[in-house]
Structure formats: C-alpha cells, structure tokens
CSV table of C-alpha atoms in Angstrom, one decimal:
chain,number,residue,atom,x,y,z
A,1,MET,CA,-22.7,-9.2,-11.4
A,2,ASP,CA,-20.6,-9.2,-14.5
A,3,ARG,CA,-17.1,-11.0,-13.0
A,4,ILE,CA,-15.0,-8.1,-14.8
A,5,PHE,CA,-11.8,-9.4,-12.7
A,6,ASN,CA,-11.9,-12.9,-15.0
A,7,ASN,CA,-11.2,-10.7,-17.9
A,8,THR,CA,-7.6,-11.6,-18.4
A,9,THR,CA,-7.4,-10.2,-22.2
A,10,VAL,CA,-8.0,-6.6,-20.1
A,11,ALA,CA,-5.5,-7.9,-17.2
A,12,PHE,CA,-2.7,-8.6,-19.3
A,13,ALA,CA,-2.8,-6.4,-22.3
A,14,HIS,CA,0.4,-4.4,-21.1
A,15,LYS,CA,2.5,-7.5,-20.8
A,16,THR,CA,4.2,-9.7,-23.1
A,17,THR,CA,3.8,-13.2,-23.1
A,18,LYS,CA,7.7,-13.3,-21.9
A,19,GLU,CA,6.7,-11.2,-19.1
A,20,LEU,CA,3.6,-13.1,-18.1
A,21,ARG,CA,6.1,-16.3,-18.0
A,22,LYS,CA,8.4,-14.8,-15.7
A,23,ALA,CA,5.6,-13.4,-13.7
A,24,ARG,CA,4.3,-16.9,-13.2
A,25,ILE,CA,7.7,-17.9,-11.8
A,26,ILE,CA,7.9,-15.0,-9.2
A,27,PHE,CA,4.2,-16.1,-8.0
A,28,LEU,CA,5.0,-19.6,-7.5
A,29,LEU,CA,8.0,-18.6,-5.7
A,30,LEU,CA,5.8,-16.8,-3.3
A,31,SER,CA,3.4,-19.3,-2.9
A,32,LYS,CA,5.9,-21.6,-1.1
A,33,ARG,CA,6.4,-20.2,2.2
A,34,TYR,CA,9.7,-22.2,3.0
A,35,MET,CA,11.1,-20.5,-0.3
A,36,VAL,CA,10.3,-17.2,1.3
A,37,ARG,CA,12.1,-18.1,4.3
A,38,VAL,CA,15.0,-19.4,2.2
A,39,GLY,CA,15.0,-16.2,0.3
A,40,MET,CA,15.4,-13.9,3.5
A,41,THR,CA,18.5,-16.1,4.6
A,42,LEU,CA,20.2,-16.0,1.0
A,43,LEU,CA,19.4,-12.5,1.0
A,44,LYS,CA,21.3,-11.8,4.4
A,45,TRP,CA,24.4,-14.1,3.2
A,46,SER,CA,24.4,-12.6,-0.5
A,47,LYS,CA,25.4,-9.2,1.4
A,48,GLN,CA,29.0,-10.9,2.1
A,49,ILE,CA,29.2,-13.5,-0.8
A,50,ARG,CA,27.8,-12.8,-3.8
A,51,LEU,CA,25.4,-15.8,-5.1
A,52,GLN,CA,25.0,-15.6,-8.9
A,53,GLY,CA,21.8,-17.6,-8.9
A,54,PHE,CA,20.4,-15.4,-6.3
A,55,TRP,CA,21.2,-12.6,-7.7
A,56,TYR,CA,19.0,-13.7,-10.7
A,57,ILE,CA,16.2,-14.2,-8.6
A,58,GLU,CA,16.7,-10.8,-6.8
A,59,ARG,CA,16.7,-9.1,-10.3
A,60,LEU,CA,13.5,-10.9,-11.4
A,61,VAL,CA,11.9,-10.0,-8.2
A,62,TYR,CA,13.0,-6.2,-8.3
A,63,ARG,CA,12.2,-5.8,-11.7
A,64,HIS,CA,8.4,-7.1,-11.4
A,65,PHE,CA,7.6,-5.4,-8.3
A,66,CYS,CA,9.6,-2.0,-8.6
A,67,ALA,CA,9.4,0.9,-11.2
A,68,GLY,CA,13.1,1.6,-11.3
A,69,ALA,CA,16.5,2.5,-9.3
A,70,ASP,CA,15.6,6.3,-9.5
A,71,LEU,CA,12.7,9.1,-10.0
A,72,MET,CA,13.5,9.1,-13.9
A,73,GLN,CA,13.4,5.5,-14.6
A,74,THR,CA,9.9,5.1,-12.7
A,75,ASN,CA,8.8,7.8,-15.8
A,76,SER,CA,8.1,5.0,-18.5
A,77,VAL,CA,6.3,2.9,-15.8
A,78,VAL,CA,4.1,5.8,-15.1
A,79,GLN,CA,3.3,6.4,-19.1
A,80,GLN,CA,2.4,2.7,-19.3
A,81,LEU,CA,-0.2,2.6,-16.8
A,82,LYS,CA,-1.6,6.0,-18.2
A,83,LYS,CA,-2.0,4.0,-21.3
A,84,TYR,CA,-5.1,2.2,-19.6
A,85,GLY,CA,-6.0,4.6,-17.6
A,86,VAL,CA,-4.1,3.5,-14.2
A,87,SER,CA,-2.7,6.2,-12.2
A,88,ALA,CA,0.4,5.8,-10.1
A,89,TYR,CA,2.0,7.3,-6.7
A,90,LEU,CA,5.4,6.8,-6.0
A,91,ASN,CA,7.2,5.4,-3.1
A,92,TYR,CA,11.1,5.5,-2.3
A,93,ALA,CA,10.7,2.4,-0.6
A,94,ILE,CA,13.8,2.7,1.8
A,95,GLU,CA,13.0,1.1,5.0
A,96,ASP,CA,15.1,0.4,8.2
A,97,VAL,CA,16.2,4.0,9.1
A,98,LYS,CA,17.1,5.0,12.4
A,99,ARG,CA,19.1,8.3,12.6
A,100,GLU,CA,17.7,12.1,12.4
A,101,ILE,CA,19.8,12.7,9.4
A,102,GLU,CA,17.7,9.7,7.6
A,103,PHE,CA,14.6,10.7,8.7
A,104,ASP,CA,15.4,14.6,7.1
A,105,ASN,CA,16.3,12.7,4.0
A,106,ASN,CA,13.3,10.8,3.8
A,107,CYS,CA,11.3,13.9,4.0
A,108,ASP,CA,13.3,15.9,1.6
A,109,LYS,CA,12.5,12.9,-0.9
A,110,VAL,CA,8.8,13.1,-0.1
A,111,ILE,CA,8.5,16.5,-1.0
A,112,GLU,CA,10.9,16.2,-4.1
A,113,LEU,CA,8.2,13.2,-5.2
A,114,LEU,CA,5.1,15.7,-4.5
A,115,LEU,CA,7.0,18.1,-6.5
A,116,PHE,CA,7.4,16.0,-9.3
A,117,SER,CA,3.9,14.9,-9.3
A,118,LYS,CA,2.7,18.6,-9.6
A,119,ASP,CA,0.6,19.1,-12.5
A,120,LYS,CA,0.8,15.4,-13.6
A,121,GLU,CA,-2.8,14.0,-13.5
A,122,SER,CA,-1.4,10.5,-13.6
A,123,LEU,CA,0.2,11.1,-10.1
A,124,PRO,CA,-2.5,12.4,-7.6
A,125,PHE,CA,-0.9,11.0,-4.2
A,126,GLY,CA,1.9,11.1,-2.5
A,127,VAL,CA,2.8,8.6,0.3
A,128,PHE,CA,5.3,7.8,3.5
A,129,LYS,CA,5.6,5.8,6.3
A,130,PRO,CA,5.2,7.4,9.7
A,131,THR,CA,8.8,5.5,10.9
A,132,ALA,CA,10.5,7.0,8.0
A,133,PHE,CA,10.2,10.5,9.7
A,134,GLY,CA,10.7,9.5,13.2
A,135,ASP,CA,11.9,7.0,16.0
A,136,SER,CA,9.8,4.1,16.6
A,137,ASP,CA,10.5,4.2,20.3
A,138,ILE,CA,8.9,7.5,20.8
A,139,TYR,CA,5.6,6.6,18.8
A,140,GLU,CA,5.6,3.6,20.8
A,141,LYS,CA,6.0,5.8,24.1
A,142,ILE,CA,3.3,8.2,23.1
A,143,SER,CA,0.9,5.4,22.4
A,144,ASN,CA,1.5,3.8,25.7
A,145,GLY,CA,1.0,7.4,27.7
A,146,ASP,CA,4.6,7.4,28.7
A,147,SER,CA,6.4,10.8,29.5
A,148,LEU,CA,9.1,11.4,27.1
A,149,SER,CA,12.5,13.2,28.2
A,150,GLU,CA,13.6,16.7,26.9
A,151,GLU,CA,15.8,15.1,24.2
A,152,GLU,CA,12.7,12.7,22.8
A,153,ASN,CA,10.2,15.9,23.2
A,154,GLN,CA,12.7,17.8,20.9
A,155,ALA,CA,13.0,14.8,18.3
A,156,TRP,CA,9.0,14.2,18.4
A,157,GLN,CA,8.9,18.0,17.6
A,158,ARG,CA,11.1,17.2,14.5
A,159,THR,CA,8.8,14.4,13.5
A,160,GLU,CA,5.7,16.5,13.8
A,161,ALA,CA,7.6,19.2,11.5
A,162,ARG,CA,8.3,16.9,8.7
A,163,PHE,CA,4.7,15.6,8.9
A,164,ARG,CA,3.6,19.2,8.4
A,165,LYS,CA,6.0,20.2,6.0
A,166,CYS,CA,5.4,17.4,3.4
A,167,CYS,CA,1.4,18.1,4.2
A,168,LYS,CA,1.6,21.6,3.3
A,169,VAL,CA,3.6,21.1,0.0
A,170,ALA,CA,0.9,18.7,-0.7
A,171,HIS,CA,-1.9,21.0,0.3
A,172,ASP,CA,-0.3,23.9,-1.9
A,173,GLU,CA,0.5,21.8,-5.2
A,174,GLY,CA,-3.3,20.3,-5.1
A,175,LEU,CA,-2.1,17.0,-4.3
A,176,SER,CA,-3.2,14.3,-1.5
A,177,LEU,CA,-1.2,12.5,0.8
A,178,LEU,CA,-1.5,8.9,2.1
A,179,ILE,CA,0.2,8.6,5.5
A,180,ASP,CA,0.6,4.8,5.9
A,181,ALA,CA,0.1,2.7,9.1
A,182,GLU,CA,2.3,0.9,11.6
A,183,GLU,CA,2.6,-1.8,14.2
A,184,SER,CA,-0.6,-1.7,16.6
A,185,TRP,CA,1.7,-0.3,19.3
A,186,LEU,CA,2.8,2.6,17.4
A,187,GLN,CA,-0.8,3.6,15.9
A,188,ILE,CA,-2.2,5.8,18.5
A,189,ALA,CA,0.5,8.5,18.2
A,190,VAL,CA,0.2,8.0,14.4
A,191,ASP,CA,-3.7,8.5,14.5
A,192,ARG,CA,-3.5,11.5,16.9
A,193,LEU,CA,-1.0,13.6,14.6
A,194,VAL,CA,-2.6,12.9,11.5
A,195,MET,CA,-5.9,13.7,12.8
A,196,ASP,CA,-4.7,17.2,13.8
A,197,LEU,CA,-2.9,17.7,10.6
A,198,MET,CA,-6.5,16.9,8.9
A,199,LYS,CA,-8.1,19.9,11.1
A,200,GLU,CA,-5.4,22.1,9.6
A,201,PHE,CA,-5.0,21.0,5.7
A,202,ASN,CA,-8.7,19.2,5.0
A,203,THR,CA,-10.6,22.3,5.5
A,204,LYS,CA,-11.6,22.5,1.7
A,205,THR,CA,-10.6,19.3,-0.1
A,206,PRO,CA,-9.4,15.8,1.5
A,207,VAL,CA,-5.5,16.2,1.5
A,208,VAL,CA,-4.5,14.2,4.3
A,209,PHE,CA,-5.5,10.5,4.2
A,210,ASN,CA,-5.0,8.1,7.3
A,211,THR,CA,-4.5,4.5,7.1
A,212,VAL,CA,-6.9,1.9,9.1
A,213,GLN,CA,-5.6,-1.6,9.2
A,214,LEU,CA,-8.9,-3.7,9.6
A,215,TYR,CA,-7.4,-7.0,10.6
A,216,LEU,CA,-7.0,-5.3,14.0
A,217,LYS,CA,-10.0,-6.0,16.5
A,218,SER,CA,-10.1,-2.1,17.3
A,219,SER,CA,-10.2,-0.6,13.8
A,220,PHE,CA,-13.6,-0.2,13.2
A,221,ARG,CA,-14.3,1.5,16.3
A,222,ARG,CA,-11.4,3.7,15.7
A,223,LEU,CA,-12.5,4.1,12.3
A,224,GLN,CA,-16.2,5.7,13.7
A,225,VAL,CA,-14.0,7.7,16.4
A,226,MET,CA,-12.1,9.5,13.5
A,227,HIS,CA,-15.4,10.1,11.6
A,228,GLN,CA,-17.1,11.8,14.3
A,229,SER,CA,-13.8,13.7,15.3
A,230,ALA,CA,-14.0,15.2,11.7
A,231,LEU,CA,-18.0,15.8,11.8
A,232,LYS,CA,-17.0,17.8,14.9
A,233,SER,CA,-14.2,19.8,13.3
A,234,ASN,CA,-16.0,20.1,10.2
A,235,HIS,CA,-13.1,18.7,8.0
A,236,TYR,CA,-12.7,16.3,5.7
A,237,LEU,CA,-11.8,12.8,6.5
A,238,GLY,CA,-9.6,11.2,4.2
A,239,LEU,CA,-9.3,7.4,4.7
A,240,LYS,CA,-7.1,4.5,3.3
A,241,LEU,CA,-8.7,1.1,4.4
A,242,VAL,CA,-6.4,-1.8,4.1
A,243,ARG,CA,-6.5,-5.5,5.3
A,244,GLY,CA,-3.4,-4.6,7.5
A,245,ALA,CA,0.7,-5.4,6.7
A,246,TYR,CA,2.1,-6.9,10.2
A,247,MET,CA,0.1,-9.8,11.1
A,248,GLU,CA,2.8,-12.1,11.8
A,249,LYS,CA,4.4,-9.7,13.7
A,250,GLU,CA,1.5,-8.4,15.8
A,251,ARG,CA,0.6,-12.3,16.6
A,252,SER,CA,4.3,-12.9,17.7
A,253,ARG,CA,4.8,-9.8,19.8
A,254,ALA,CA,1.5,-10.8,21.6
A,255,LYS,CA,2.7,-14.5,22.5
A,256,PHE,CA,6.1,-12.8,23.5
A,257,LEU,CA,4.3,-10.6,26.1
A,258,GLU,CA,1.5,-13.2,26.5
A,259,THR,CA,-1.4,-11.0,25.8
A,260,ASP,CA,-4.2,-11.6,23.3
A,261,SER,CA,-3.4,-10.8,20.0
A,262,PRO,CA,-4.8,-7.6,18.3
A,263,VAL,CA,-5.2,-9.0,15.2
A,264,PHE,CA,-8.2,-11.1,14.1
A,265,ALA,CA,-7.8,-14.7,14.8
A,266,HIS,CA,-9.3,-15.9,11.4
A,267,LYS,CA,-9.2,-14.4,7.9
A,268,VAL,CA,-13.0,-14.2,7.4
A,269,ASP,CA,-13.4,-12.2,10.4
A,270,THR,CA,-10.6,-9.3,8.8
A,271,ASP,CA,-13.0,-9.8,5.6
A,272,ASN,CA,-16.2,-9.1,7.7
A,273,ASN,CA,-14.6,-6.2,9.3
A,274,PHE,CA,-13.3,-4.7,6.2
A,275,ASP,CA,-16.7,-4.9,4.3
A,276,GLN,CA,-18.4,-3.5,7.2
A,277,ALA,CA,-16.0,-0.4,7.0
A,278,SER,CA,-15.9,0.0,3.6
A,279,LEU,CA,-20.2,0.0,3.8
A,280,TYR,CA,-20.2,2.5,6.6
A,281,CYS,CA,-17.9,4.6,4.9
A,282,LEU,CA,-19.5,4.8,1.5
A,283,LYS,CA,-22.9,5.3,3.2
A,284,ASN,CA,-21.3,8.6,5.1
A,285,ILE,CA,-19.5,9.6,2.5
A,286,ASP,CA,-21.4,12.9,1.6
A,287,ALA,CA,-20.4,13.9,5.5
A,288,LYS,CA,-17.0,15.3,4.0
A,289,MET,CA,-15.5,11.7,3.6
A,290,ALA,CA,-12.9,10.5,0.9
A,291,LEU,CA,-11.8,6.9,0.6
A,292,PHE,CA,-8.9,5.0,-0.7
A,293,PHE,CA,-9.5,1.3,-1.1
A,294,GLY,CA,-6.2,-0.3,-0.8
A,295,THR,CA,-7.3,-4.4,-1.4
A,296,HIS,CA,-6.2,-7.1,-3.7
A,297,ASN,CA,-9.3,-9.0,-2.7
A,298,GLU,CA,-11.9,-9.4,-5.2
A,299,ALA,CA,-15.0,-10.2,-3.2
A,300,SER,CA,-14.6,-6.8,-1.2
A,301,THR,CA,-13.9,-5.0,-4.5
A,302,TYR,CA,-17.2,-6.4,-6.1
A,303,MET,CA,-19.2,-5.4,-2.8
A,304,THR,CA,-17.6,-2.1,-2.9
A,305,ILE,CA,-18.9,-1.8,-6.4
A,306,GLU,CA,-22.6,-2.7,-5.7
A,307,VAL,CA,-22.5,-0.4,-3.0
A,308,MET,CA,-21.4,2.5,-5.3
A,309,LYS,CA,-24.1,1.8,-7.6
A,310,SER,CA,-26.9,1.5,-4.8
A,311,GLN,CA,-25.3,4.6,-3.1
A,312,LYS,CA,-25.4,6.2,-6.6
A,313,ILE,CA,-21.8,7.2,-6.5
A,314,LYS,CA,-20.3,7.5,-10.3
A,315,ASN,CA,-17.4,5.3,-11.2
A,316,ASN,CA,-15.2,7.9,-11.8
A,317,ASP,CA,-16.2,10.1,-8.5
A,318,LYS,CA,-12.9,11.5,-7.3
A,319,ARG,CA,-13.9,10.7,-3.4
A,320,VAL,CA,-13.4,7.0,-4.1
A,321,TRP,CA,-9.8,5.4,-5.3
A,322,PHE,CA,-8.9,1.8,-5.8
A,323,SER,CA,-5.4,0.8,-5.1
A,324,GLN,CA,-3.2,-2.2,-5.6
A,325,LEU,CA,0.2,-3.1,-5.4
A,326,TYR,CA,2.9,-2.7,-8.7
A,327,GLY,CA,3.3,-6.1,-10.1
A,328,MET,CA,0.2,-7.4,-8.2
A,329,SER,CA,-3.6,-7.9,-8.8
A,330,ASP,CA,-3.4,-6.7,-12.4
A,331,HIS,CA,-7.0,-8.2,-13.1
A,332,ILE,CA,-8.5,-6.0,-10.4
A,333,SER,CA,-6.6,-2.7,-11.5
A,334,TYR,CA,-6.8,-3.1,-15.3
A,335,ASN,CA,-10.4,-4.2,-15.5
A,336,LEU,CA,-11.2,-1.6,-12.8
A,337,ALA,CA,-10.0,1.2,-14.9
A,338,ALA,CA,-11.4,-0.1,-18.4
A,339,LYS,CA,-14.7,0.5,-16.5
A,340,GLY,CA,-14.1,4.0,-15.5
A,341,TYR,CA,-13.4,3.7,-12.1
A,342,ASN,CA,-10.3,5.4,-10.3
A,343,VAL,CA,-7.6,3.2,-9.8
A,344,VAL,CA,-3.9,3.7,-8.7
A,345,LYS,CA,-1.0,1.8,-8.5
A,346,PHE,CA,1.6,2.0,-5.5
A,347,LEU,CA,4.9,2.1,-7.4
A,348,PRO,CA,8.1,1.6,-5.4
A,349,PHE,CA,11.0,2.3,-6.4
A,350,GLY,CA,15.1,2.7,-5.4
A,351,PRO,CA,18.5,0.9,-5.5
A,352,MET,CA,17.8,-3.0,-5.8
A,353,ASP,CA,20.0,-3.6,-2.8
A,354,GLN,CA,18.5,-1.0,-0.7
A,355,VAL,CA,14.7,-2.3,-1.9
A,356,MET,CA,15.1,-5.5,-1.2
A,357,PRO,CA,14.1,-5.3,2.8
A,358,TYR,CA,10.9,-3.9,1.7
A,359,LEU,CA,10.2,-6.6,-1.2
A,360,ILE,CA,11.4,-9.4,1.5
A,361,ARG,CA,8.5,-7.7,3.5
A,362,ARG,CA,5.9,-7.9,1.0
A,363,ALA,CA,6.9,-11.3,0.4
A,364,GLU,CA,6.1,-12.5,3.7
A,365,GLU,CA,2.7,-10.8,3.8
A,366,ASN,CA,1.7,-12.1,0.2
A,367,SER,CA,3.0,-15.4,1.2
A,368,SER,CA,0.9,-15.7,4.6
A,369,VAL,CA,-2.7,-14.9,2.9
A,370,PRO,CA,-3.9,-18.1,1.6
A,371,GLY,CA,-4.9,-18.5,-2.0
A,372,GLN,CA,-3.4,-14.7,-2.9
A,373,THR,CA,-0.4,-16.1,-5.0
A,374,GLY,CA,-2.6,-19.4,-6.4
A,375,ARG,CA,-5.1,-17.0,-7.6
A,376,GLU,CA,-2.2,-15.2,-9.6
A,377,ILE,CA,-1.1,-17.9,-11.3
A,378,GLN,CA,-4.5,-19.3,-12.2
A,379,LEU,CA,-5.0,-15.9,-14.2
A,380,VAL,CA,-1.7,-16.0,-16.0
A,381,ASP,CA,-2.2,-19.3,-17.0
A,382,MET,CA,-5.9,-18.7,-18.2
A,383,GLU,CA,-4.1,-15.9,-20.3
A,384,LEU,CA,-1.2,-17.7,-21.6
A,385,LYS,CA,-3.6,-20.3,-22.6
A,386,ARG,CA,-5.8,-18.2,-24.4
A,387,ARG,CA,-2.8,-16.6,-26.0
A,388,ARG,CA,-1.7,-20.1,-27.3
A,389,SER,CA,-5.0,-20.9,-28.6
A,390,LYS,CA,-5.2,-17.5,-30.6
A,391,LEU,CA,-1.6,-18.3,-31.9
A,392,ASN,CA,-2.9,-21.5,-33.1
A,393,GLY,CA,-6.2,-20.5,-34.3
A,394,SER,CA,-4.3,-18.2,-36.5
A,395,PHE,CA,-2.7,-20.8,-39.1
C-alpha cells in the first residue's frame, strides 16, 4: 500500500516554516502530560492574575487549534481549507453550561451556523454536544431508568425540542447534523433521542448522525442494535465513529464507584473494536448507511481505504467522510483530500477566554494517547528538514 501519510510536502503545503516551528512547540508541550497538568493549574490562576508568559502560550495554542473569535473570522480558515480540497464544520466551542437560557442560546447558535453553512459546499455539516442543549443530570436519570419530576419532564421536553429544531433546519437546508457523544452514563438517553430523530428526518437522506465511542466495551453491540433498528424502520443510519473523548473520566468514575470500567483496558482492544466497527459499517453501507470516520489513527484509516477498495466504494462517495481536528493530523487530512476522499476538519471557534476549557480538555485527551503528539513532531521535523535541504540545494 502507498504510505500516503508520510508525504509531508502535501501535508504541510498550507503552512509557512514559521507556522511549522510554532506547531512543533505546541506538540512538544502536549507530549508532556505534566506540562498539560501545569497548564490547567495556570489557567485557573490566570483568571485572577494575568501571567504574561502563560498568556503567550494560551494565544499560541488558541491560534493553532481555533479558527477565530467569531463566525466571520472563521471564513479565512474555511477558504484556505477549501483551496486544498478539505471541507469544514463549525463548532462554537463554549462548554460547561447549566442554565436554560444558555441551552437556548446554544441552540440558536447551532441554527445560526447551519444557516451560515447553507449553500456552501465546503461546509456540509453542523454539530452540537447534547449537554449543550440540556441538563446532564436529566440525561443521567433517563439513562439509569429513573423517573423524572414534573419540572425535569418539562426541562427534558425543552431539550428534545432544541434537538428537533436544529435537525429540522439541517433537513430543510440540505445539510447533515452530527450529534456528539457524551460520557457513558449519559449516552443511553442520547441514543434514544437521536434514533427517534433519525426516524423522523433520515427517510430520504442521512441528515442526523449519532456518535459511537468505540473505546467502550458495549459500543459495537450498540452499533449493531442501532443498525437493526434503522433497517426495521427503513431509514438512513448516520454514524460517526470515534475512539472516544472521556477515557480518564470514565476510568476515574468507575474506580470511585468500585465498578468495572466501561472502557477497554488496552489501546489495542480499542483499535480492534474501531476497526471491527468500520469493517461492519462499510460492508453494510448499501443498507441505507452513511459513515463519518473521526480518527487520527493512520492504521485504521489505511484499513478503511483498503476496505473501500475491496467493496468498490469510490473515494468521493458522499456516504463516507473522514474527519480530524483542526490543527492536528494534517498529514492524514490533506493527503486524503489530495487523493479525492471526502475530508472535513472540525473547526472550533469562540472568544479565547471562553474556549480555553474546550482546548484544555482536548489537550488532556491528546496527552493520554501514546505516540499521538510524537508522530506530529516527527512529521513536522521531516518537513522542516526537507525545506532546509531544498533551500540549501538552491544555491
């Protein structure tokens, strides 16, 4: 197989040498788990005391992983991605909301982004996080099978209405809407609601996508159940496959409760589960399935490419998308796009002080994955060396 992800010329054509050097600093910091923990502590302190040196790091990280402070500032990033055949989906990355007015504001923001994306080929998706639309305690109660009070029932009805309102806008405007996953103790409620919305809106095209975190031991079986439900109801099953975003939290909670962790103990088991799910979905894609592979894993992506070939699925088949975070795994994104695959970058934006909790969470995730940032540094070094050799050879 052609190892296309080693092509740093394609991967970093969009970056200047100065930008690559800054990227190297960022990935070096992220590769040190203790540095991430120190950063989290400094972030809390910096709310009260402005630490000039830390402010520089904040800004460096923010500019690397975020597309800007507001919607209009994202446009230049979207246009740059488009030049290289990479699409985007926008996420107003404000987290940790609790009040009804904040849930309403988040719903309005998602609708604003969907309407902004309308008729823009480079913005095919919208996205939102379930707990941005409703109280996490209610998700947990429903997932546990606990009864809700009258007040909680009314709050849940408002949450459902926000979901439905955004799905309808996406449906009416010809877009797709990705609904992120939550922690395992909230996910059952999310699955039930999202599957109901698929029955409503996915009758002719895949509008609504649910997210499956494959580091969970129960995930592949859940995926199969969702597939059987979709076949029975004769609607499109939209699936976003990811490894998972809450590993440390899942394990800590299980330890506190003295229960088995819902997460696989070893990364190889997660990788195998992800690949098994990918293979299952690609083999069943003709049964009204649409797939979104959110992964930074090269081996899994190569496997997906090979299965697509064996199943005679074209590179640009609109039922299959690959996605990586903005600022990460450009060697995967840009090389896939150069080969004609459908690629979309997750593009967070928002005011720097409000987006930092999101960035810290991402930093924790990335620092917990062995080899992730090391590979980024290796590739940046390869490209910097290539550019130096080219420059020296020009004299």
